[in-house]
Amino acid sequence: MKREEFLNEKIPMVEIFNSISGEGITSGFLTTFVRVYGCNLRCSYCDTKYSYDGEYSLMAPIEILGEVNRLNCKRVIVTGGEPLEEEKIKRYIPLYLAQNGYEVRIETNGSVRLYDEDEIYQFTSKKERKNLFYTLDIKCPSSNMDKFNIFEENFKRLILGDEIKFVVGNVDDLDYSIDVVKRYKEYFKGVTLNFSPVFSKIEPSQIVDYLKIINKFFAENNLDVRLNLQLHKIIWDKDKRGV
Ligand code: SF4
């Protein structure tokens, strides 16, 4: 899509607010969250159902930018729902905000295509993505959505500063995650691998114990692996919105 076409559209939006990044390598940084409406998956543990079956308002891109400007953070996380759903106008919000000087991270569920060079070029007139990073989920079996994972086609688009998130609910999920890491490890240099517990399904210490057993493999392959706890669920009530 061309930028000019995008600017004439209205986009279903759930909320835009400031908080701290609760996860991954940006954890703790003050951040503006831009939550789009709609998701193509239905994960068993979804904690943001309101992002696809709740209320939304239609906003023009210039209104979204205006609200992000007003909130005054240099970092933006575009989340959902699913921001990169294909054939949807919302897919271009991250490119638009990055073009306007924000450091943008896209939280994407791993079942939709990341931008390719042509798509970036069409929108920005530049071949490379700038100010734009991915936090790419790999859905594990306990989500019931693992059959929708896109692997190689997305992994080959990852660069330094991107991250992958495995949300794990049990040992089978850990086994599945490590199998994916072993199969595609050549794509994960410079990409942080996060292991995140499904709240109240698995103890974080169990994940650490599991990862410690295969630490040699991570070290030999120069892979950066971390336990990822959701800070906002520690600081605030686990169901509290807009924090
Ligand atoms: S991808 Fe995210 S928003 Fe969509 S159903 Fe799964 S957890 Fe919920």
Short mmCIF file of C-alpha atoms and ligand atoms in Angstrom, two decimals:
data_model
loop_
_atom_site.label_atom_id
_atom_site.label_comp_id
_atom_site.label_asym_id
_atom_site.label_seq_id
_atom_site.Cartn_x
_atom_site.Cartn_y
_atom_site.Cartn_z
CA MET A 1 0.00 0.00 0.00
CA LYS A 2 1.15 3.50 -0.74
CA ARG A 3 1.40 6.04 2.07
CA GLU A 4 -0.99 8.42 0.30
CA GLU A 5 -3.75 5.75 0.17
CA PHE A 6 -3.15 4.85 3.82
CA LEU A 7 -3.56 8.45 4.95
CA ASN A 8 -7.14 8.53 3.58
CA GLU A 9 -8.30 5.50 5.60
CA LYS A 10 -9.87 5.04 9.03
CA ILE A 11 -8.58 2.24 11.25
CA PRO A 12 -10.31 0.35 14.10
CA MET A 13 -8.33 1.11 17.26
CA VAL A 14 -8.71 -0.18 20.82
CA GLU A 15 -6.50 2.16 22.85
CA ILE A 16 -3.41 4.35 22.89
CA PHE A 17 -1.74 4.95 26.25
CA ASN A 18 1.56 5.34 28.05
CA SER A 19 3.04 2.74 30.36
CA ILE A 20 6.25 0.81 30.74
CA SER A 21 7.14 -1.94 28.33
CA GLY A 22 6.29 -5.05 30.29
CA GLU A 23 8.25 -7.60 28.29
CA GLY A 24 11.36 -8.54 26.39
CA ILE A 25 14.49 -6.51 25.82
CA THR A 26 12.63 -3.19 26.17
CA SER A 27 11.19 -4.23 29.53
CA GLY A 28 10.86 -1.26 31.89
CA PHE A 29 11.23 1.51 29.29
CA LEU A 30 8.53 4.18 29.23
CA THR A 31 6.57 3.47 26.08
CA THR A 32 3.47 4.50 24.19
CA PHE A 33 1.25 1.51 23.40
CA VAL A 34 -0.84 1.58 20.25
CA ARG A 35 -3.34 -1.25 20.41
CA VAL A 36 -5.11 -2.08 17.14
CA TYR A 37 -8.39 -3.96 16.90
CA GLY A 38 -8.73 -7.54 15.61
CA CYS A 39 -6.77 -10.77 15.69
CA ASN A 40 -6.67 -13.73 13.32
CA LEU A 41 -5.89 -16.21 16.14
CA ARG A 42 -7.67 -17.37 19.29
CA CYS A 43 -4.98 -18.52 21.73
CA SER A 44 -6.12 -20.61 24.70
CA TYR A 45 -4.46 -18.22 27.19
CA CYS A 46 -5.29 -14.90 25.50
CA ASP A 47 -5.33 -12.08 28.06
CA THR A 48 -6.43 -9.36 25.61
CA LYS A 49 -9.72 -10.74 24.30
CA TYR A 50 -11.08 -7.18 24.40
CA SER A 51 -8.76 -6.47 21.47
CA TYR A 52 -10.93 -8.57 19.16
CA ASP A 53 -14.35 -8.83 20.80
CA GLY A 54 -14.56 -5.53 22.66
CA GLU A 55 -15.17 -1.94 21.67
CA TYR A 56 -13.14 0.03 19.18
CA SER A 57 -13.13 3.45 17.60
CA LEU A 58 -12.24 4.40 14.06
CA MET A 59 -9.24 6.71 13.79
CA ALA A 60 -7.51 8.31 10.83
CA PRO A 61 -3.71 7.83 10.70
CA ILE A 62 -3.17 11.52 11.39
CA GLU A 63 -5.29 11.21 14.56
CA ILE A 64 -3.27 8.19 15.71
CA LEU A 65 -0.03 10.11 15.13
CA GLY A 66 -1.47 13.14 16.94
CA GLU A 67 -2.27 11.05 20.00
CA VAL A 68 1.17 9.40 19.96
CA ASN A 69 2.78 12.86 19.67
CA ARG A 70 0.71 14.11 22.59
CA LEU A 71 1.87 11.22 24.79
CA ASN A 72 5.49 12.17 24.16
CA CYS A 73 7.53 8.94 24.41
CA LYS A 74 10.29 8.14 21.97
CA ARG A 75 9.41 4.44 22.05
CA VAL A 76 6.19 2.98 20.65
CA ILE A 77 4.91 -0.59 20.79
CA VAL A 78 2.24 -1.45 18.26
CA THR A 79 0.28 -4.38 19.61
CA GLY A 80 -3.15 -5.93 19.51
CA GLY A 81 -4.80 -8.05 18.61
CA GLU A 82 -2.57 -8.58 15.65
CA PRO A 83 -1.04 -5.45 14.06
CA LEU A 84 0.19 -7.14 10.87
CA GLU A 85 -3.00 -8.91 9.76
CA GLU A 86 -2.76 -9.12 5.99
CA GLU A 87 -5.01 -7.12 3.67
CA LYS A 88 -5.82 -4.76 6.58
CA ILE A 89 -5.00 -1.07 6.71
CA LYS A 90 -3.73 -1.35 10.31
CA ARG A 91 -0.72 -3.25 8.94
CA TYR A 92 0.83 0.06 7.92
CA ILE A 93 0.57 1.89 11.27
CA PRO A 94 4.04 0.73 12.42
CA LEU A 95 5.69 1.87 9.19
CA TYR A 96 3.90 5.21 9.44
CA LEU A 97 4.97 5.85 13.05
CA ALA A 98 8.56 4.74 12.36
CA GLN A 99 8.66 7.12 9.40
CA ASN A 100 7.64 9.87 11.78
CA GLY A 101 10.73 9.30 13.91
CA TYR A 102 9.50 6.91 16.60
CA GLU A 103 11.37 3.78 17.61
CA VAL A 104 8.63 1.27 16.90
CA ARG A 105 8.38 -2.34 18.02
CA ILE A 106 5.68 -4.56 16.54
CA GLU A 107 4.29 -7.35 18.69
CA THR A 108 3.18 -9.92 16.15
CA ASN A 109 1.76 -13.38 16.65
CA GLY A 110 3.92 -15.28 14.16
CA SER A 111 1.08 -16.39 11.89
CA VAL A 112 1.24 -13.44 9.49
CA ARG A 113 3.96 -12.33 7.09
CA LEU A 114 6.50 -9.76 8.26
CA TYR A 115 7.11 -6.88 5.83
CA ASP A 116 9.15 -7.71 2.76
CA GLU A 117 11.43 -5.21 1.01
CA ASP A 118 8.90 -4.39 -1.70
CA GLU A 119 6.19 -3.59 0.81
CA ILE A 120 8.52 -1.33 2.78
CA TYR A 121 9.67 0.35 -0.41
CA GLN A 122 6.14 0.93 -1.64
CA PHE A 123 5.20 2.70 1.59
CA THR A 124 8.42 4.52 2.50
CA SER A 125 10.35 4.76 -0.81
CA LYS A 126 13.27 3.11 1.04
CA LYS A 127 14.36 -0.54 0.85
CA GLU A 128 15.43 -1.01 4.47
CA ARG A 129 13.32 -0.87 7.55
CA LYS A 130 14.40 1.89 9.88
CA ASN A 131 13.37 2.50 13.53
CA LEU A 132 11.32 -0.66 13.31
CA PHE A 133 11.74 -3.91 15.26
CA TYR A 134 9.78 -7.11 15.74
CA THR A 135 8.82 -9.10 18.77
CA LEU A 136 7.77 -12.24 16.97
CA ASP A 137 5.74 -14.88 18.81
CA ILE A 138 6.10 -18.55 18.09
CA LYS A 139 2.90 -20.22 19.19
CA CYS A 140 3.49 -23.36 21.25
CA PRO A 141 1.11 -26.37 21.34
CA SER A 142 -0.74 -25.32 24.52
CA SER A 143 -1.95 -22.18 22.70
CA ASN A 144 -3.80 -24.49 20.25
CA MET A 145 -2.55 -22.15 17.51
CA ASP A 146 0.83 -23.70 16.69
CA LYS A 147 -0.35 -24.96 13.31
CA PHE A 148 -0.48 -21.36 12.11
CA ASN A 149 3.20 -20.56 12.78
CA ILE A 150 5.16 -19.22 9.83
CA PHE A 151 8.79 -20.19 10.30
CA GLU A 152 11.52 -19.69 7.70
CA GLU A 153 9.74 -17.06 5.62
CA ASN A 154 9.54 -14.80 8.67
CA PHE A 155 12.79 -15.80 10.38
CA LYS A 156 14.87 -14.77 7.36
CA ARG A 157 13.60 -11.19 7.79
CA LEU A 158 14.88 -10.85 11.38
CA ILE A 159 17.78 -8.53 12.15
CA LEU A 160 19.79 -7.34 15.16
CA GLY A 161 17.39 -5.85 17.72
CA ASP A 162 14.48 -8.15 16.90
CA GLU A 163 13.30 -10.73 19.36
CA ILE A 164 11.35 -13.95 19.47
CA LYS A 165 8.92 -14.88 22.20
CA PHE A 166 7.95 -18.42 23.12
CA VAL A 167 5.01 -18.37 25.51
CA VAL A 168 5.23 -21.68 27.33
CA GLY A 169 2.58 -23.33 29.50
CA ASN A 170 4.18 -26.70 30.16
CA VAL A 171 7.19 -28.90 29.42
CA ASP A 172 5.80 -29.97 26.04
CA ASP A 173 5.85 -26.31 25.03
CA LEU A 174 9.47 -26.03 26.14
CA ASP A 175 10.39 -29.12 24.10
CA TYR A 176 8.58 -27.67 21.09
CA SER A 177 10.35 -24.30 21.47
CA ILE A 178 13.80 -25.85 21.70
CA ASP A 179 13.08 -27.98 18.66
CA VAL A 180 12.25 -24.79 16.71
CA VAL A 181 15.43 -23.10 17.97
CA LYS A 182 17.55 -26.10 16.93
CA ARG A 183 16.00 -26.27 13.46
CA TYR A 184 16.30 -22.56 12.66
CA LYS A 185 19.25 -21.43 14.80
CA GLU A 186 21.11 -19.89 11.86
CA TYR A 187 18.44 -17.17 11.68
CA PHE A 188 18.67 -16.25 15.34
CA LYS A 189 22.12 -14.59 15.57
CA GLY A 190 21.60 -11.19 17.21
CA VAL A 191 17.96 -12.01 17.86
CA THR A 192 16.99 -12.38 21.52
CA LEU A 193 15.04 -15.53 22.39
CA ASN A 194 12.52 -14.95 25.19
CA PHE A 195 10.85 -17.71 27.16
CA SER A 196 7.73 -16.46 28.85
CA PRO A 197 5.51 -18.46 31.25
CA VAL A 198 1.75 -18.61 30.74
CA PHE A 199 0.55 -16.91 33.91
CA SER A 200 -0.25 -19.51 36.61
CA LYS A 201 0.38 -22.50 34.29
CA ILE A 202 4.12 -23.02 34.80
CA GLU A 203 6.57 -21.73 37.39
CA PRO A 204 9.28 -19.41 36.04
CA SER A 205 11.85 -21.42 38.01
CA GLN A 206 10.85 -24.52 36.02
CA ILE A 207 11.68 -22.69 32.79
CA VAL A 208 15.04 -21.56 34.19
CA ASP A 209 15.89 -25.12 35.28
CA TYR A 210 14.99 -26.40 31.82
CA LEU A 211 17.07 -23.73 30.02
CA LYS A 212 20.08 -24.33 32.26
CA ILE A 213 20.23 -27.97 31.12
CA ILE A 214 20.77 -26.92 27.50
CA ASN A 215 22.88 -23.85 28.16
CA LYS A 216 25.88 -25.46 26.39
CA PHE A 217 23.91 -25.63 23.15
CA PHE A 218 22.94 -21.94 23.45
CA ALA A 219 26.53 -20.91 24.18
CA GLU A 220 28.01 -22.99 21.33
CA ASN A 221 25.57 -21.41 18.90
CA ASN A 222 25.95 -17.87 20.25
CA LEU A 223 22.25 -17.61 21.07
CA ASP A 224 20.91 -15.04 23.53
CA VAL A 225 18.26 -16.66 25.70
CA ARG A 226 16.34 -15.04 28.53
CA LEU A 227 13.47 -15.67 30.89
CA ASN A 228 10.75 -13.13 30.17
CA LEU A 229 8.37 -12.18 32.96
CA GLN A 230 5.46 -9.83 32.27
CA LEU A 231 6.33 -6.86 34.48
CA HIS A 232 2.85 -5.33 34.33
CA LYS A 233 1.37 -8.50 35.85
CA ILE A 234 3.83 -8.22 38.72
CA ILE A 235 3.27 -4.49 39.31
CA TRP A 236 -0.48 -4.30 38.73
CA ASP A 237 -3.44 -6.66 38.92
CA LYS A 238 -3.08 -9.26 36.14
CA ASP A 239 -6.36 -8.21 34.50
CA LYS A 240 -5.88 -4.44 34.75
CA ARG A 241 -6.05 -2.64 31.39
CA GLY A 242 -4.21 0.43 30.14
CA VAL A 243 -1.17 -0.02 32.39
S1 SF4 B 1 -2.38 -13.69 19.10
FE1 SF4 B 1 -2.41 -12.43 20.96
S2 SF4 B 1 -4.32 -11.22 20.82
FE2 SF4 B 1 -4.48 -12.89 19.32
S3 SF4 B 1 -5.59 -14.51 20.42
FE3 SF4 B 1 -3.38 -14.91 20.66
S4 SF4 B 1 -2.80 -13.91 22.59
FE4 SF4 B 1 -4.81 -13.07 21.97
#
